[in-house]
Every structure is written in C-alpha cells, then in structure tokens.
Short mmCIF file of C-alpha atoms and ligand atoms in Angstrom, two decimals:
data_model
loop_
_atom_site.label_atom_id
_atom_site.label_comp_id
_atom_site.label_asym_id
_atom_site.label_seq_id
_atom_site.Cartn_x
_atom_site.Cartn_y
_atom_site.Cartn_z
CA UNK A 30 0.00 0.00 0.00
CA UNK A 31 1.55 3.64 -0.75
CA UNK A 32 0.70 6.44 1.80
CA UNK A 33 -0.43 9.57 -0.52
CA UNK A 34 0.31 12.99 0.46
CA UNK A 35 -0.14 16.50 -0.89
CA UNK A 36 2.12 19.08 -0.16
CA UNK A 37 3.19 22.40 -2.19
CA UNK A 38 7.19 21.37 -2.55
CA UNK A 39 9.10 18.24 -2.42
CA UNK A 40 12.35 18.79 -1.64
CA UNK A 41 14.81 16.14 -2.94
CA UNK A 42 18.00 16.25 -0.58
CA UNK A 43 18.77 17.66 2.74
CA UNK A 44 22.16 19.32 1.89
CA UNK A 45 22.44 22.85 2.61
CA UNK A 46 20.59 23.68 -0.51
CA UNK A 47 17.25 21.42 0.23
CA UNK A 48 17.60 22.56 4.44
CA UNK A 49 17.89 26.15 2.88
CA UNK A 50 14.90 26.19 0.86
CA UNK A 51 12.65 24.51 2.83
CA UNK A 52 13.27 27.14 6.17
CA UNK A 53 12.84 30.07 3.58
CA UNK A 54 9.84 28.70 2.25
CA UNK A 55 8.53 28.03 5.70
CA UNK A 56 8.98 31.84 6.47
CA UNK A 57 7.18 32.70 3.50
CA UNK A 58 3.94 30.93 4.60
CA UNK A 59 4.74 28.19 1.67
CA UNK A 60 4.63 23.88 2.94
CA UNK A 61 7.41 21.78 1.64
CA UNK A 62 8.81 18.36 2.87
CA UNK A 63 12.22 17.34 2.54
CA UNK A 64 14.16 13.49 1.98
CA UNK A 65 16.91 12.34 2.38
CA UNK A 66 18.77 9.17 1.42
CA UNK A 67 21.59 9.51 4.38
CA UNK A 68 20.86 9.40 8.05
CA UNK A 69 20.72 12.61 10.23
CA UNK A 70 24.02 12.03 11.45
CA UNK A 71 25.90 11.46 8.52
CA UNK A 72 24.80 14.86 6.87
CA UNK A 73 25.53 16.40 9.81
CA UNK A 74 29.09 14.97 9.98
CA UNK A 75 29.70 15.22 6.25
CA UNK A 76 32.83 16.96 5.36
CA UNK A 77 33.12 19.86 3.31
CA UNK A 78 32.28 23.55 3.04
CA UNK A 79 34.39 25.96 5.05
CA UNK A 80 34.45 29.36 3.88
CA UNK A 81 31.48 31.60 3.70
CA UNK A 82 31.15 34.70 1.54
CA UNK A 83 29.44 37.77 3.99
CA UNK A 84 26.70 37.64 1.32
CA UNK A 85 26.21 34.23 2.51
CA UNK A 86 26.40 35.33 6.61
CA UNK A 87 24.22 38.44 6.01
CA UNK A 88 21.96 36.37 4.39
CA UNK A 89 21.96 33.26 7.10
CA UNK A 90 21.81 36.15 9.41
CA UNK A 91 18.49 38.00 8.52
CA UNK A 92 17.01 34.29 8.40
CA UNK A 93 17.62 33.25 11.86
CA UNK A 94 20.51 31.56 11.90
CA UNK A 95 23.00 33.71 12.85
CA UNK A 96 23.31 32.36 16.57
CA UNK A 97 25.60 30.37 16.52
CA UNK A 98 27.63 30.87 13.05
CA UNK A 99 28.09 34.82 14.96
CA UNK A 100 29.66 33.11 18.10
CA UNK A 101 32.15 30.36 16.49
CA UNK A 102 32.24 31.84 12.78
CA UNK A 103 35.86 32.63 12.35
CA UNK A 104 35.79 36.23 10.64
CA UNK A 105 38.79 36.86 8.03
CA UNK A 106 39.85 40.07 6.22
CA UNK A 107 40.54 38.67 3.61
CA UNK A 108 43.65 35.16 2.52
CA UNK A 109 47.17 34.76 1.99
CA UNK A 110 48.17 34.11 -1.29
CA UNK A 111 51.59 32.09 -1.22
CA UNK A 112 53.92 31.51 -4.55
CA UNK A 113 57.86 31.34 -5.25
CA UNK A 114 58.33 31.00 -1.32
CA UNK A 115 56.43 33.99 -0.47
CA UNK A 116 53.51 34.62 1.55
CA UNK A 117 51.58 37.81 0.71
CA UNK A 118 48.17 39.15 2.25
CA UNK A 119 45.22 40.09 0.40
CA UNK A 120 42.71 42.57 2.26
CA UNK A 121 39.40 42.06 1.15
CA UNK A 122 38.01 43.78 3.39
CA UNK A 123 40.30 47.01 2.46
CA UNK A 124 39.64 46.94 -0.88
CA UNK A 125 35.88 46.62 -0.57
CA UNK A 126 35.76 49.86 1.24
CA UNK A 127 34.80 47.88 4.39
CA UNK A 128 31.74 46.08 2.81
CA UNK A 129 32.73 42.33 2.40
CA UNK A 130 34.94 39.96 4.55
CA UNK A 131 34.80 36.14 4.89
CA UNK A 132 33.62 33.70 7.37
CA UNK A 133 34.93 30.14 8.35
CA UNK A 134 32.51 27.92 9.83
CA UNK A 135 31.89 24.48 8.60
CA UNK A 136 29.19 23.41 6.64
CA UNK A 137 28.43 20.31 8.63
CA UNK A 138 27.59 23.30 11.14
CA UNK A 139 25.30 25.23 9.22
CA UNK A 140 23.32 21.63 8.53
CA UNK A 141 23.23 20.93 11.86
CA UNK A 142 21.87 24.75 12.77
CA UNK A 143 19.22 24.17 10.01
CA UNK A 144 18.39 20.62 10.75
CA UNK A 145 17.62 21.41 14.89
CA UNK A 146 15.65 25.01 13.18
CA UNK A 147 13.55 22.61 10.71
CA UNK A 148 12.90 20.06 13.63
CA UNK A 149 11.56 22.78 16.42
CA UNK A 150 9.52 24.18 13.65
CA UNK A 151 8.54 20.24 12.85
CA UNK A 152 8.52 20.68 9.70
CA UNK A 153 8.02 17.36 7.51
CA UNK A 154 12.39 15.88 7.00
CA UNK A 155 12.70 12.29 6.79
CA UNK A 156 16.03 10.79 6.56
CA UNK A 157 16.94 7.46 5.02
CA UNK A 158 14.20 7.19 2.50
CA UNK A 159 15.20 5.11 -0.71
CA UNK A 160 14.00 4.51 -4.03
CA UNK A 161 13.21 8.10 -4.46
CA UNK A 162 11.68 8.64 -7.68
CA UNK A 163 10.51 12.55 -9.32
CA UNK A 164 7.50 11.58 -12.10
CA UNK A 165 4.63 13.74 -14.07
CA UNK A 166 7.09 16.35 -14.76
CA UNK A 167 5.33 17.72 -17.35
CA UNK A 168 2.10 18.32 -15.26
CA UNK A 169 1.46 21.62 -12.84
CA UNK A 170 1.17 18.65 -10.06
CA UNK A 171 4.76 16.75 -10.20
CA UNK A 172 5.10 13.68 -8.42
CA UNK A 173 7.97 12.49 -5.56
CA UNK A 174 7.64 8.73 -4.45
CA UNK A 175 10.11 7.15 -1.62
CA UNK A 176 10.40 4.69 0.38
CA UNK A 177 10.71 5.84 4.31
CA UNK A 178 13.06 3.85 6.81
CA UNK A 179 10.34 1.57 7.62
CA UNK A 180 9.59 0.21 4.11
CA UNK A 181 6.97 2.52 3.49
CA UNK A 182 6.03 3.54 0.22
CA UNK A 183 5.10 7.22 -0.30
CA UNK A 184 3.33 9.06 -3.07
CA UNK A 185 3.41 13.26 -2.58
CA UNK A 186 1.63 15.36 -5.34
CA UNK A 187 3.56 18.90 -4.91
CA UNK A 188 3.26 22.15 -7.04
CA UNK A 189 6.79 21.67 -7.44
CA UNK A 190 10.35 19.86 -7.04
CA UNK A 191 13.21 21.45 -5.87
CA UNK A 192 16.52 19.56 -7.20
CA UNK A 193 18.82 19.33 -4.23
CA UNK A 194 19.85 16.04 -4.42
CA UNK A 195 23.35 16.87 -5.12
CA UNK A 196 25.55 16.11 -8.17
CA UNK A 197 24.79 12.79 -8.36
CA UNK A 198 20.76 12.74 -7.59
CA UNK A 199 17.97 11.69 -9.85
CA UNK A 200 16.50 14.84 -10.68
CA UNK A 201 18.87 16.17 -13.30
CA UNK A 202 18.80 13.06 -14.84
CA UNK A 203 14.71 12.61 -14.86
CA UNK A 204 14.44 15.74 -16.93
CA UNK A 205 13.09 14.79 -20.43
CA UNK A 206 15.48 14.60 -23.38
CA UNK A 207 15.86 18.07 -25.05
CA UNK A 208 14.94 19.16 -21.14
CA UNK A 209 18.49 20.77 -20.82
CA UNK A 210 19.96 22.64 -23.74
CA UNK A 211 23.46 23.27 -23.06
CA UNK A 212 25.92 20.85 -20.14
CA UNK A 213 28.94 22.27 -19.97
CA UNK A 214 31.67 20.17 -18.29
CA UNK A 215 35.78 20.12 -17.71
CA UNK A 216 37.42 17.69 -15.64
CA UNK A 217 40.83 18.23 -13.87
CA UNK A 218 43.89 15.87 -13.59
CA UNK A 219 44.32 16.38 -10.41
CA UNK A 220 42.09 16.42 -6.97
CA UNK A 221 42.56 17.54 -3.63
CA UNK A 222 43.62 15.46 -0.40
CA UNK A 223 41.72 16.51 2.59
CA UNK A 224 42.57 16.00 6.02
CA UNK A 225 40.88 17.33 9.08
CA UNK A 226 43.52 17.68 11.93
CA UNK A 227 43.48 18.26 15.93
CA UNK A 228 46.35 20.89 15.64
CA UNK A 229 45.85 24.60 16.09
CA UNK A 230 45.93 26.65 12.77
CA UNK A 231 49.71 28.04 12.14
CA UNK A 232 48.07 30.61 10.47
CA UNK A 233 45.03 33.77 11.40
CA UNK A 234 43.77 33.71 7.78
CA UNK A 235 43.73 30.80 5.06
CA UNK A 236 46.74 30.33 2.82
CA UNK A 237 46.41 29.69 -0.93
CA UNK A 238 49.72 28.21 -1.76
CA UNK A 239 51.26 27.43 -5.01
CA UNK A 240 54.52 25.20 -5.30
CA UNK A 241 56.73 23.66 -8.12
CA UNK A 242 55.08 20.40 -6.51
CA UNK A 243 51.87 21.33 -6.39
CA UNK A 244 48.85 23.13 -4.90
CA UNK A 245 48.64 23.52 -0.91
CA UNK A 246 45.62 25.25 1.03
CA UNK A 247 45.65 26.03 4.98
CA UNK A 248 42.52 26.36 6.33
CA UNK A 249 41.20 25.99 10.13
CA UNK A 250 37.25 25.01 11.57
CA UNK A 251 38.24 26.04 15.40
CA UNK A 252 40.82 27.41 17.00
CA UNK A 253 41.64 23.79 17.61
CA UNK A 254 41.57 22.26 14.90
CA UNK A 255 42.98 22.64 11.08
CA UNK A 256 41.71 21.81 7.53
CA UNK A 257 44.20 21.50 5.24
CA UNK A 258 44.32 20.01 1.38
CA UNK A 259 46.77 18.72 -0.85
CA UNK A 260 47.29 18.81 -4.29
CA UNK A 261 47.74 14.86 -5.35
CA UNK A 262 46.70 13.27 -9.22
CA UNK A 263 43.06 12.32 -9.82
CA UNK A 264 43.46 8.76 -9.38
CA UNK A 265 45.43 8.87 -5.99
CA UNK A 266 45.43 5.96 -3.61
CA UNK A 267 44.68 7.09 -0.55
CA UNK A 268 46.55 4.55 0.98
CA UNK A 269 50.07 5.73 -0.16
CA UNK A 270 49.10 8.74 1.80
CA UNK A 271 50.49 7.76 6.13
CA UNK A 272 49.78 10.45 8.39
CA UNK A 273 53.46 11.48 8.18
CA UNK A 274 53.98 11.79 4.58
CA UNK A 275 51.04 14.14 4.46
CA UNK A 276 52.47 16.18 7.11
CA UNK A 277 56.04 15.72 5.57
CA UNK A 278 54.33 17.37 2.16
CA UNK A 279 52.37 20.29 3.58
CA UNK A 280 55.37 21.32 5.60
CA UNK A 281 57.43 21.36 2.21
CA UNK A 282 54.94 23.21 0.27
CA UNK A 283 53.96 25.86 2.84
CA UNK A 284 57.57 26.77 4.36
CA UNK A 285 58.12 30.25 4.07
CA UNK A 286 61.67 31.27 6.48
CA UNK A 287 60.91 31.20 9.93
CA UNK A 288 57.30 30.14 9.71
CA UNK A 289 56.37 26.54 11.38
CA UNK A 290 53.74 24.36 9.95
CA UNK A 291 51.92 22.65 14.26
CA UNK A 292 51.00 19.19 13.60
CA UNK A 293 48.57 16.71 15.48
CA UNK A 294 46.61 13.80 15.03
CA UNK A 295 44.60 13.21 11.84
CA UNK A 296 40.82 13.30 12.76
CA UNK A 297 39.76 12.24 8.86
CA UNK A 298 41.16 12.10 5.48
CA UNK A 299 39.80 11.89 1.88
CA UNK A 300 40.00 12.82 -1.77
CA UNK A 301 38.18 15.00 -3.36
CA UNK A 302 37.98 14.96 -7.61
CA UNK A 303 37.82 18.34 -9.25
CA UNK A 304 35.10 19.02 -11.56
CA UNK A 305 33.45 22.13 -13.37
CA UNK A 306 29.68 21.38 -14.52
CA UNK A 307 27.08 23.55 -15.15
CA UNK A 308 23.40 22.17 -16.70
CA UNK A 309 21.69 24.57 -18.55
CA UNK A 310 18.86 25.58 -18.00
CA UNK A 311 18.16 24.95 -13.77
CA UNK A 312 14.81 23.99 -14.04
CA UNK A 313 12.00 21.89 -16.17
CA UNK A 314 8.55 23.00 -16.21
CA UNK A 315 7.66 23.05 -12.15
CA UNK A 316 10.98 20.90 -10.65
CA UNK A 317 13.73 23.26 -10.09
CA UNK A 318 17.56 22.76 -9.70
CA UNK A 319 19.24 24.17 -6.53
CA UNK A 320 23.06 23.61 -5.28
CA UNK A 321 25.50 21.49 -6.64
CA UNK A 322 22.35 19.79 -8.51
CA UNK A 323 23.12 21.86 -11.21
CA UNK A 324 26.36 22.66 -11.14
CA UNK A 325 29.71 22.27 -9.74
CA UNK A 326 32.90 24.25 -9.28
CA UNK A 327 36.65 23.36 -8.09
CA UNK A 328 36.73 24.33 -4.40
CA UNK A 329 39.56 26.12 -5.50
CA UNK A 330 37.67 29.57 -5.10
CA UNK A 331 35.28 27.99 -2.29
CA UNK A 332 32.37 28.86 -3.92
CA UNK A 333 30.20 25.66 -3.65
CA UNK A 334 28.09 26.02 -0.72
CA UNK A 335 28.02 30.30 -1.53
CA UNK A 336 26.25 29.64 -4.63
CA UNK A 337 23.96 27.12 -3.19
CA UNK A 338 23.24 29.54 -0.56
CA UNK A 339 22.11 32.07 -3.49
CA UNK A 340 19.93 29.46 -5.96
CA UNK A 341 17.74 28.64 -2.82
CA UNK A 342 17.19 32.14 -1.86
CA UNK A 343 16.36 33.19 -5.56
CA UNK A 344 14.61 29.94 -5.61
CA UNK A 345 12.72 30.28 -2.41
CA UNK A 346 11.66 33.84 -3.61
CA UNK A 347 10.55 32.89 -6.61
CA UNK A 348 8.21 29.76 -5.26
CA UNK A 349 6.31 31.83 -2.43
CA UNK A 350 5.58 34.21 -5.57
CA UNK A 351 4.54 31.61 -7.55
CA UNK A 352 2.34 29.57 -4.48
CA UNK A 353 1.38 32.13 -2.28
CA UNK A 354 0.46 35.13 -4.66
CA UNK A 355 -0.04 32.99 -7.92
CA UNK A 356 2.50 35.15 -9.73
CA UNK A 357 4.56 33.23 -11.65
CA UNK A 358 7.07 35.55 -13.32
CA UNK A 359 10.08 34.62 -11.04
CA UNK A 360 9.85 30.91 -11.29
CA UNK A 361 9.79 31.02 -14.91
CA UNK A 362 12.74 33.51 -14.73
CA UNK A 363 14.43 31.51 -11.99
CA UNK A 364 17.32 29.62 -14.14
CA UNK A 365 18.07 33.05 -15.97
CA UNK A 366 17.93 34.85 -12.79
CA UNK A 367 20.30 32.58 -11.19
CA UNK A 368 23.01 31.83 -14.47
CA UNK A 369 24.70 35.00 -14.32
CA UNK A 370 26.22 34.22 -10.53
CA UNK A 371 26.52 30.74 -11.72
CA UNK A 372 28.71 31.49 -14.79
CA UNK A 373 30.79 34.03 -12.57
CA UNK A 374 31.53 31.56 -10.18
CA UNK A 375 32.88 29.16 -12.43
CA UNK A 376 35.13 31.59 -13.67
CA UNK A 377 36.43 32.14 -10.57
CA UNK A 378 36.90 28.52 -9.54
CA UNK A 379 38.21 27.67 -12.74
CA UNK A 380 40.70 30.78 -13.37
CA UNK A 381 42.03 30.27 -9.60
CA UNK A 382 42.43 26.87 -9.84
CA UNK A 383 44.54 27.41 -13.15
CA UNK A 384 46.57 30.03 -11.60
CA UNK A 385 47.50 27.45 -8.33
CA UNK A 386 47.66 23.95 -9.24
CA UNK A 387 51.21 22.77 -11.01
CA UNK A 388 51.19 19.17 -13.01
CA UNK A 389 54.17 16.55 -13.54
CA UNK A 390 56.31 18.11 -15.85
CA UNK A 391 54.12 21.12 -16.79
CA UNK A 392 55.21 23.71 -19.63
CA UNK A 393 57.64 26.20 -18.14
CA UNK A 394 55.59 28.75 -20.25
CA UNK A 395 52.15 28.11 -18.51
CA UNK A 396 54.59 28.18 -14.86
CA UNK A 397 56.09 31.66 -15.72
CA UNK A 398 52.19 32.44 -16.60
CA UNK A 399 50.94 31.75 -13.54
CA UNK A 400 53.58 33.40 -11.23
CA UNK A 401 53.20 36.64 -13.37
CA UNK A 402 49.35 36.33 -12.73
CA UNK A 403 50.06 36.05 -8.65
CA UNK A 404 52.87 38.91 -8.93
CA UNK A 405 50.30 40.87 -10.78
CA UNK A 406 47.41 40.13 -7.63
CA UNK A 407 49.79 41.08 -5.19
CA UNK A 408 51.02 44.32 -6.74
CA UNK A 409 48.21 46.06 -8.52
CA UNK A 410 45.71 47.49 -6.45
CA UNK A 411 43.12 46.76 -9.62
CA UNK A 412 44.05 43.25 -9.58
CA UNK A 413 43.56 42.47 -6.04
CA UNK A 414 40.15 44.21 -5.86
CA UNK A 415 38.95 42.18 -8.64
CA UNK A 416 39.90 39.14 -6.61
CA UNK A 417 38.15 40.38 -3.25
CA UNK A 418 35.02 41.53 -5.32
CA UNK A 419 34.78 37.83 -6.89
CA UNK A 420 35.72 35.83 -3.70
CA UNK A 421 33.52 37.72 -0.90
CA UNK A 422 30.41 37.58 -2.70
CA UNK A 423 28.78 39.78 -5.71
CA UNK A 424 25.31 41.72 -5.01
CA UNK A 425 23.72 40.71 -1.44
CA UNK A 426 21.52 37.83 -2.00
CA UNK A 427 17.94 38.39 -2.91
CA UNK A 428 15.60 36.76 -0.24
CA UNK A 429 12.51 39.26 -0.41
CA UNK A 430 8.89 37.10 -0.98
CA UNK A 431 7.21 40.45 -1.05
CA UNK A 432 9.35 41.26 -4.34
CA UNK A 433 7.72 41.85 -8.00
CA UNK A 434 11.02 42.17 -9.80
CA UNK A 435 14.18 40.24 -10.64
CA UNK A 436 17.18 40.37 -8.64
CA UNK A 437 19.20 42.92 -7.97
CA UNK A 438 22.24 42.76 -10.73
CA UNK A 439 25.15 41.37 -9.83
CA UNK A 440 27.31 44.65 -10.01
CA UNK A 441 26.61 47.09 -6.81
CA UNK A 442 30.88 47.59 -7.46
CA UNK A 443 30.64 49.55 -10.55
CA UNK A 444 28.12 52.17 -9.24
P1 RFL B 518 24.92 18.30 -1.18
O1 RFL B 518 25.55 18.86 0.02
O2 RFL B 518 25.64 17.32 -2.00
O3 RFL B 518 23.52 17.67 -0.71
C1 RFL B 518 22.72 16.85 -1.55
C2 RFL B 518 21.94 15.91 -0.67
O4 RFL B 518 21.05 15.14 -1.46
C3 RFL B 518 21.06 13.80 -0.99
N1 RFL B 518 20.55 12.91 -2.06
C4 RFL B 518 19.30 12.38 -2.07
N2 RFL B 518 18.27 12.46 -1.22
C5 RFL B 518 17.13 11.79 -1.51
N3 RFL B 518 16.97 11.01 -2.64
C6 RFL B 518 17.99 10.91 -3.52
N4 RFL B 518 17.85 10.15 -4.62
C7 RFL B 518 19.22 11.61 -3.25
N5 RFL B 518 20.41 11.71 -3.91
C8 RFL B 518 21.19 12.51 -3.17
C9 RFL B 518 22.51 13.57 -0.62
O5 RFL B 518 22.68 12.49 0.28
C10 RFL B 518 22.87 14.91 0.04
O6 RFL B 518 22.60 14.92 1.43
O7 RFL B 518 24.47 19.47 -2.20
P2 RFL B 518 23.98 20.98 -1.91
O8 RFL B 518 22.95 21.02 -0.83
O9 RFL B 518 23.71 21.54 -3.24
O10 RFL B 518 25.27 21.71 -1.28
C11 RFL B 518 26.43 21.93 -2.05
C12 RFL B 518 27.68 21.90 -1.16
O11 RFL B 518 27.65 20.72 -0.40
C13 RFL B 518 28.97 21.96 -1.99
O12 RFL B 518 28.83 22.85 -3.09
C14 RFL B 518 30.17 22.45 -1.16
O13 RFL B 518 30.48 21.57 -0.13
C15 RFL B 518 31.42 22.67 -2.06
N6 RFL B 518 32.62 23.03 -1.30
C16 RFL B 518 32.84 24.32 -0.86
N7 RFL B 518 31.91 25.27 -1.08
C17 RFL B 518 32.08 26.53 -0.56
O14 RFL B 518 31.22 27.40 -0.78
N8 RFL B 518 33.19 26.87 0.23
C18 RFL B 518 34.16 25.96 0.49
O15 RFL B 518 35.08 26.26 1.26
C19 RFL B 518 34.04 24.65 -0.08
N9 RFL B 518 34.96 23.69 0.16
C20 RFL B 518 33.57 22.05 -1.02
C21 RFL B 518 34.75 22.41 -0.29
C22 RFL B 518 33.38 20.73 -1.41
C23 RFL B 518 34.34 19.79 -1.11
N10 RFL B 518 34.05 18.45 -1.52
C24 RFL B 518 34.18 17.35 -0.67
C25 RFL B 518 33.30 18.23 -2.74
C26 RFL B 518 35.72 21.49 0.01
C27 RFL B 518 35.54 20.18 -0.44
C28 RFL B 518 36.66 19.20 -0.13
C1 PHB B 519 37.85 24.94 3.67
O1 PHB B 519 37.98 25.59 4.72
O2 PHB B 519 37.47 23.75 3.68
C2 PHB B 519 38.12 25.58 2.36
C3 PHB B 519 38.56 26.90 2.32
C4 PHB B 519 38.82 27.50 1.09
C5 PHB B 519 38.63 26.76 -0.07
C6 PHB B 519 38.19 25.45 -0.03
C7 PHB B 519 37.95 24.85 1.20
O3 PHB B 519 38.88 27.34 -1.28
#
C-alpha cells in the first residue's frame, strides 16, 4: 500500500541547498517536505564547506541563523596568497571599502543549525528514504515517491520539485530529453587530499599556496583544529598517503623562512575529484535545480556552498511568488535569474584553480604564466580588488517574498 500525500514542494536532498529552501519557504507561509537518502548524522558529519562569503552570513543572518555561526564563525579580512616562497596578504576587506569579509565555519555546522531550526519548527524531514523517484514532470502537479526507513512507500503530489539532491541525484537526470539545452563540463587531472587535523591553525587567515610540486591550502574550523588540502593526481590511492607523509608534504609546500607548519593527530582524510559542470537551463517546467544539482565548481575559489546559498534564496523567492500570490514571473525567470552568478563563479573557480595547481612536468611557459598572474594580484591594487570583489560575494543575495522584480544585478561595485 503507498501512503499519498499533498504538499506544495518536495524537496529532494537535505544538503544545505534542500535545508535552505525549505526554512525560507517556511517563512514565506509556503509547505514543503524534505528526503533524504543519508541518516541525520551522517549529513551532519559530512565533510566539506568551510568558507562563507558575507553575502552568505548576512543572508543566514536575517534568516535566523545567525546564533551560533556569529559566536564560532571565524571572521577573516581577507587570505594569503603564497607563490615562489612567499607569503603575501590580500585585504578584502580594504579593498571593498569595508563592505565584504569572509567567514569560516563548517558546513556540517550550518546543517546541523538548520536541521535542529527545521525540527523545532517540525517541519516534515525524513532521513533514510530510498527509491526516491521525481514523475509527471510535465504536469502543474509533479510527483515524488520514496520509500521511508520503515519500508513505506510514499506518493506526494507537490506544485513543485526542488533539485537538491546533489551532483549525483535523480533529478537532473529525470528531466526529459531536449529538457536541458546546453551541459557544460571540464574535468581536472588532479584532486585535492583533505585532512581534518586536531592541531591549532599556524596561520590567522587561510593560505592559498602554489609550489613547483603542487597546490597547498591552509585552512582551520576552530581554534583547535585545522583543515588543510593537498594537491595529489586524480586517481590517488589514498593509501600511499600515512599520516606522516602528508604532514612531511604540507610542511614542504607551505615553508616560508621562519614560519612553522603545528601538527597533530589526523581526525579524517579523503579525496576530493575536481570538476566544473554547469546544466543549462536549472529547471523543467515546475521541478527546479538548486546547489551542486546543477552545477559544480573546483573548491579552488570555495564557492560551492556560496552559490547554493544564493539558488535557494532566488529559488525560495521565486516559489512563495509563484504559491502564495499565484504570480509566476520569477519561477519562470528563476534559471536566468540565477546563471549570471553561476557562470561568474565558475570563472572564478576555474581561473584560480589554473593560476594554483602545477602538473608533472608542466610547460615552463604556462609556470612563468601563472607566477606573473600572482605577482600581478599582489602588486596592482586593480588586480587584487577584482579578486576580493569575486571571492567575498557579488550583489547581497535576494531573499525578499514580497518582491515583484528580478534580482538585484550582480554589479553594486561599478556604481
Ligand atoms: P549536497 O551537500 O551534495 O547535498 C545533496 C543531498 O542530497 C542527498 N541525495 C538524495 N536524497 C534523496 N533522494 C535521492 N535520490 C538523493 N540523492 C542525493 C545527498 O545524500 C545529500 O545529502 O548538495 P547541496 O545542498 O547543493 O550543497 C552543495 C555543497 O555541499 C557543496 O557545493 C560544497 O560543499 C562545495 N565546497 C565548498 N563550497 C564553498 O562554498 N566553500 C568551500 O570552502 C568549499 N569547500 C567544497 C569544499 C566541497 C568539497 N568536496 C568534498 C566536494 C571542500 C571540499 C573538499
Ligand atoms: C575549507 O575551509 O574547507 C576551504 C577553504 C577554502 C577553499 C576550499 C575549502 O577554497
């Protein structure tokens, strides 16, 4: 026997993007439920994210959930930028005229803030559903099915789908043939080894290091305890990779005279393949990509999680329009209105992770490139500010149900 259910969205995926959506739908008067494949604890121990863009915090912020990301966030100026045994800072805030800074605080932490927010508001989340299915995607009344953890079929007609199932979730692929007119996709050789250490950051900001060997990034979650990544090829074996050689390697790449790399046990480690993707466009009819659904970038520029932040609040906007008001103009804009922060963002990822990452035997004309395009961020004041505009965040994000127009453009620099 299959339960049926209505509701007005059916969230696929209880990532940030899918957690997002359905709290700013909820404050917009507008019923969703949310599934998940994973169990509550492994989302909320998942991983990944660390650095937000202040779009992101103001936005999390005016939303309630600014408690706790205000009392552990770790607010930065701005990064070092490391090359040809030099470490350089890069104000963002400075050359933003004070307006945008960044924030570390793990994503598993913003899950868990939105997953105890959705509970107390009990809002419909079920974790470790299976045999999720989207269907009648070409009527106003799509379909989600799923199986909850006790074997229980489920049938929920919604007034839309919200894609936030991830790279590899169903929805992308259950859009018809000639659904998506342009997937544009580059793959890297190389990924990134992550570990997650008890040892104190040796550095206040994160460093962004480039060496003859390869790419190295510092980053932190507490004052306690570090995140740092590797450089390694695609197909690494994880296994070649003891505890000490990993240390051995991040010492090498980050030295700088009389700096000292603190070391300390290795909580986790993992790697991480690098991948640019973008599906064209985010939505079909009434089910709607959010997140890493429909696209992904390098974390090179750490925009992931930022630009899921954005689709769901454009998204969310759009949906209470569409549900609440019966206006539909932003939900059939929604794709367009989110494609021009996509695209930048993948420029970013893509043209930073060109700029860092150094391959076996590499062409000493695409090396001398690369240090001439760091020499040229750390000199010129032009060059710099066009990295702090792109890495903090572009226009604030647009969360604003009672809205009747698009989004703000992306461009409050120029003005
Ligand atoms: P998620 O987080 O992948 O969540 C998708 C959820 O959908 C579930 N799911 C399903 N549920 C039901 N039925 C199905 N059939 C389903 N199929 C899948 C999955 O279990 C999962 O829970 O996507 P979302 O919400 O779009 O969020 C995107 C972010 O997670 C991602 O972009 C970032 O983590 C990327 N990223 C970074 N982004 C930043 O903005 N700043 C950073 O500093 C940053 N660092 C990173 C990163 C990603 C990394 N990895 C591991 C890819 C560092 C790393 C190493
Ligand atoms: C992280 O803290 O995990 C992090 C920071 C910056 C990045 C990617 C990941 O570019």
């Amino acid at each position: 026997m299959t339960v049926k259910h209505r509701t007005q969205v059916g969230i696929v995926g209880a990532g940030p993007a899918g957690l997002l959506l359905s709290h700013l739908l909820a404050l917009g008067g507008v019923d969703s439920i949310v599934i998940e494949t994973r169990s509550r604890a492994y989302c909320e121990a998942r991983q990944r994210a660390g650095m937000l863009e202040s779009t992101t915090v103001e936005l999390l912020r005016a939303v309630g959930l600014g408690r706790r990301l205000d009392a552990e966030g770790l607010e930065h100026n701005g990064i070092y930028l490391q090359f040809a045994g030099e470490r350089h800072h890069v104000n963002f805030r400075k050359l933003t005229g004070g307006r945008r800074w960044v924030t570390i605080y793990a994503q598993t932490e913003i899950v868990k803030d939105l997953i105890r927010a959705r509970t107390a508001d009990r809002a419909a989340l079920e974790f470790e559903v299976s045999e999720t299915e989207v269907a009648d995607l070409d009527s106003d009344r799509p379909v989600l099915r799923y199986t909850d953890s006790a074997g229980q079929r489920h049938e929920v007609t919604c007034d839309a789908i919200a894609g936030c199932d991830g790279f590899h979730g169903i929805c992308r692929p259950a859009i018809p043939r000639g659904g998506l007119r342009l997937v544009a996709e580059r793959s890297y050789p190389y990924g990134w080894l992550g570990i997650l250490a008890k040892a104190p950051p040796s550095t206040d900001e994160v460093i962004y290091c480039r060496h003859e060997d390869g790419f190295a990034l510092h980053s932190m979650r507490t004052p306690e305890v570090g995140r740092l990544y590797l450089q390694v090829p695609a197909d690494e074996d994880i296994t070649t990779w003891p505890d000490d050689r990993i240390w051995d390697e991040l010492q090498r790449r980050l030295a700088v005279p009389g700096w000292e790399l603190q070391t300390g046990p290795i909580l986790e480690k993992g790697i991480t393949p690098m991948r640019s993707f973008v599906a064209t466009p985010m939505q079909y009819r009434r089910m709607y990509l959010a997140g890493d659904a429909a696209h992904i970038v390098p974390p090179t520029g750490a925009k992931g999680l930022n630009l899921a932040v954005a689709d769901v609040a454009t998204l969310a906007t759009a949906l209470i329009r569409l549900l609440r008001d019966g206006e539909p103009a932003l939900a059939d804009a929604y794709s367009e209105h989110c494609l021009e922060r996509v695209w930048r963002a993948t420029h970013l990822a893509w043209w930073m992770t060109a700029m860092m990452h150094v391959v076996p035997g590499q062409d000493p004309f695409e090396s001398a490139l690369q240090l001439a395009q760091l020499r040229n961020l750390v000199t010129s004041h032009a060059a710099a500010t066009m990295l702090a505009e792109n890495y903090t965040g572009y226009a604030p994000l647009r969360y604003d149900p009672s809205t009747r127009t698009a989004p703000t453009p992306l461009w409050p620099w120029v003005a």
